[in-house]
XYZ file of C-alpha atoms in Angstrom:
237
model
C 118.670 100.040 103.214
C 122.836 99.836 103.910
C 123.301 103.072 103.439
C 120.331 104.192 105.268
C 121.673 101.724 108.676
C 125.191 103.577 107.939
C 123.887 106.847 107.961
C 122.066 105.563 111.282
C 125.933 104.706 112.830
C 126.865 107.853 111.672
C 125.032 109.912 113.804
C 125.830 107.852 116.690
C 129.733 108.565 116.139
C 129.146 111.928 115.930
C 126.866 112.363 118.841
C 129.259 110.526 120.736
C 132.315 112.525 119.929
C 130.088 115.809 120.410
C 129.378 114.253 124.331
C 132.828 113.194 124.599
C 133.515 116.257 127.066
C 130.738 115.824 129.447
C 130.388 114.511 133.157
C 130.667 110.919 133.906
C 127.947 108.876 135.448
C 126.485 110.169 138.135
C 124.071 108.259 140.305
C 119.895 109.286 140.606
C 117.227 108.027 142.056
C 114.982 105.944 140.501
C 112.372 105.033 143.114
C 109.821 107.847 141.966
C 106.230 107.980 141.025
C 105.459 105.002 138.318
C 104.356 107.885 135.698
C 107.605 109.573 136.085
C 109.372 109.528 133.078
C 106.496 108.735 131.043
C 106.119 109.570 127.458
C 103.466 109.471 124.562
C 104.082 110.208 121.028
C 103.221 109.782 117.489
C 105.466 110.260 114.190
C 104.191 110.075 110.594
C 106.432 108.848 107.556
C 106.853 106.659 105.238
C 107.563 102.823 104.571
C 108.817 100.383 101.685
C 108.493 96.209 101.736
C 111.499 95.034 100.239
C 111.285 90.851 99.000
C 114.052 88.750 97.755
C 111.788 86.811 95.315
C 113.123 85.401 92.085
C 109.595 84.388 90.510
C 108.376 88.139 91.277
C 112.028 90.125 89.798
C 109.780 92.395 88.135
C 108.491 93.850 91.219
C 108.917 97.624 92.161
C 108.153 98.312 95.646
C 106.730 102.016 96.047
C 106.916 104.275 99.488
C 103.860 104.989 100.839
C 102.536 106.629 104.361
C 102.546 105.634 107.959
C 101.544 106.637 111.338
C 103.231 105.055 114.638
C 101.638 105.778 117.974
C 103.035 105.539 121.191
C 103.624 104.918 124.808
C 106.824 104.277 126.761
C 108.848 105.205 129.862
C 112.146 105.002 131.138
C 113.346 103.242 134.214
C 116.780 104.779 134.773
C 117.686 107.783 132.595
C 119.970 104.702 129.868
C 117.250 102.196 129.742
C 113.510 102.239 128.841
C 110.492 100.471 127.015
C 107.680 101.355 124.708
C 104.816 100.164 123.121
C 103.653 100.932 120.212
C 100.802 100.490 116.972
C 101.593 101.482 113.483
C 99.415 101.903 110.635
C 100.762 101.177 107.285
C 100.074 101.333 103.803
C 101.657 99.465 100.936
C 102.001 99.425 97.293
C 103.502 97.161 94.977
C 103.209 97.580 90.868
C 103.803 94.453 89.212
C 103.436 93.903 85.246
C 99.909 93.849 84.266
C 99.882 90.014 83.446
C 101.690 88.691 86.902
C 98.021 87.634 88.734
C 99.874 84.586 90.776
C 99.901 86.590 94.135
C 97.949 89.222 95.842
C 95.642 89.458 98.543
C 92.757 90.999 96.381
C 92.934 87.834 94.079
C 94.601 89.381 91.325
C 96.636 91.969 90.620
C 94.555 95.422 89.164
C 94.670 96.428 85.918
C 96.988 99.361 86.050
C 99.406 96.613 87.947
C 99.099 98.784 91.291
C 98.141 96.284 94.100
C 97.481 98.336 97.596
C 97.210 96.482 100.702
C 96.814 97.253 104.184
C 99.420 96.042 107.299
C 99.421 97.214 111.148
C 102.261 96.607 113.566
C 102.045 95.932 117.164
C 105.257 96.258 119.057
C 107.149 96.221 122.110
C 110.414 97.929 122.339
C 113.687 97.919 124.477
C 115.315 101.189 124.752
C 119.024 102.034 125.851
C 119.773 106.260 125.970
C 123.318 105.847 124.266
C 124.643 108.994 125.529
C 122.927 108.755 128.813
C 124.312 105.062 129.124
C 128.337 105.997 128.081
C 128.761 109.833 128.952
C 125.994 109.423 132.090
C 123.201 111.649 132.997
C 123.364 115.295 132.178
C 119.624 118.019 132.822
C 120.645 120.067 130.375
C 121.118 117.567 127.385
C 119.408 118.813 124.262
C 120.091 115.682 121.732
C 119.926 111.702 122.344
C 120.777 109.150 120.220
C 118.563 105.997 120.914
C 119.140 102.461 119.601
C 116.241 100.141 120.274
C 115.040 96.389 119.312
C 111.311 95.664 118.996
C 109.227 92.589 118.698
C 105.602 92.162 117.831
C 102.692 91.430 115.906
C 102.161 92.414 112.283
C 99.075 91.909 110.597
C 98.115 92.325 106.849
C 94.703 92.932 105.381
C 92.620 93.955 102.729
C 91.552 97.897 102.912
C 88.954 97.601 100.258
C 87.038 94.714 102.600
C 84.213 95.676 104.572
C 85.696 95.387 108.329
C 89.635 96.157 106.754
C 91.917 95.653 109.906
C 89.677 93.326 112.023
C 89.155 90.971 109.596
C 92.438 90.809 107.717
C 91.847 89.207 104.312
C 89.461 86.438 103.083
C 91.638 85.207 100.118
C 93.128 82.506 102.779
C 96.780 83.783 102.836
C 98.829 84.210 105.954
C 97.174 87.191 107.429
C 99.440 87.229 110.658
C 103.423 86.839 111.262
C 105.714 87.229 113.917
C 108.274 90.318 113.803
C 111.103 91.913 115.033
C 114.169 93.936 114.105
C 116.207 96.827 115.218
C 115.446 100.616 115.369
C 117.223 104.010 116.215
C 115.387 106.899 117.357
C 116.868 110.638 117.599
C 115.701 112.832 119.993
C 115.632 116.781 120.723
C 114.419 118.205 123.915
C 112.702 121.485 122.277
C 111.126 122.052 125.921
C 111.070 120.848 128.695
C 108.498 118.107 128.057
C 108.255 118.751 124.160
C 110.420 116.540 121.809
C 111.281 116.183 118.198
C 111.690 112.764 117.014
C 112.942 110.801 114.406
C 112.804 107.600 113.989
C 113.817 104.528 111.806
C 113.092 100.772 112.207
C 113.412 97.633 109.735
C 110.670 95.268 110.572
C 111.828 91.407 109.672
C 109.131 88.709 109.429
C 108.527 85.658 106.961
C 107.577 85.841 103.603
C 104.272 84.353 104.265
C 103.208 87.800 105.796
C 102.700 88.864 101.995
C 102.390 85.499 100.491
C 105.382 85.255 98.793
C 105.751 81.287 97.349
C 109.061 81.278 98.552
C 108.756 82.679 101.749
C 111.914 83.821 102.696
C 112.227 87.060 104.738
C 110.224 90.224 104.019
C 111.961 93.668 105.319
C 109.558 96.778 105.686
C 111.884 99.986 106.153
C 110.129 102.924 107.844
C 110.988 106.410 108.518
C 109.107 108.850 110.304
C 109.246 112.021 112.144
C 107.332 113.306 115.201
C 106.586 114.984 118.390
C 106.891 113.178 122.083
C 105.242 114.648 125.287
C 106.722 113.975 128.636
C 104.500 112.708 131.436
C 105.130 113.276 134.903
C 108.401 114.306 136.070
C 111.056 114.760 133.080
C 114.436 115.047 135.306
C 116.119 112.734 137.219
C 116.945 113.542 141.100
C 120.737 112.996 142.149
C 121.366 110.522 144.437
């Protein structure tokens, strides 16, 4: 996960120094229709939980897929929100005789224990090269640092009514999170954007049950397509 954050800084440096040259801020109006600016999206990755547990060492945590969905919209051209549900899956192989936590009661045979989480969050945005080098039409790349907070719920996908019921084994099924996130963005058209994006979501241990509790840290990754609503450039002032 470090050297996944400093590839993250990275890319800020060098989209900085590749903006270095460009116009300073320059004021626009703001005071437009409320879907101006809009967006909707969706990117599809992957995700691994990652536990500091000492009584579960033998633990390997294994990658599996996500899907993020979206709505946001930006309020100046540096500064913006989103909301946002993601689906994910996780899987966890522990040795075949560890049955002291799980979700589905005990751990499977083949020491393969699949569960089921969802993510409800709320996002603050801030357009780092919008923000320092100021607005510029014919921009191509952004570099986008965000924090989000939310809801994360776990469940049991082989239960008959999965996500709405969460789990029936009596465990934690919902925990507060939050962490940070970076998104990069190209403008392939003018409304049409490639996204990547990569968040750590931090909650208590109790999300997964873990004795100890502790903190829990779900890395995802994903990559995507974002539609512009409304109009996409801002006026000058």
């Amino acid at each position: 996960m470090r050297k996944v954050f400093i590839s993250m800084l990275a890319a800020v440096a060098f989209a900085g120094m590749a903006s270095a040259q460009e116009s300073k801020n320059v004021p626009v109006i703001t005071g437009e229709k409320f879907i101006d600016h809009t967006f909707v999206g969706a990117t599809a990755g992957v995700n691994t939980l990652f536990a500091r547990e000492s009584d579960i060492k033998d633990q390997v945590n294994k990658g599996t897929l996500d899907l993020d969905i979206y709505l946001g919209k930006w309020f100046t051209p540096s500064v913006g929100v989103r909301m946002g549900f993601q689906k994910m899956n996780v899987k966890e192989q522990f040795p075949s005789n560890f049955f002291s936590h799980t979700i589905l009661q005990n751990v499977p045979a083949d020491g393969n224990l699949r569960f089921g989480g969802a993510y409800m969050h709320g996002d603050i945005m801030w357009s780092l090269i919008n923000g320092i080098w100021g607005y510029k039409e014919s921009r191509k790349f952004d570099v986008i640092p965000y924090g989000h907070v939310g809801w994360a719920r776990l469940y049991d996908p082989e239960q008959k009514g999965g996500f709405f019921k969460g789990n029936e084994s009596g465990y934690h099924d919902d925990e507060f999170a939050a962490g940070p996130g970076l998104m990069l963005t190209y403008k392939a058209t003018k409304r049409l954007s490639v996204v990547l994006d990569v968040k750590d979501i931090i909650m208590s241990g109790r999300f997964h049950d873990y004795s100890n509790a502790g903190i829990v840290n779900n890395l995802t990754a994903g990559l995507g397509l974002q539609w512009g609503i409304g109009a996409t450039t801002w006026n000058r002032a």
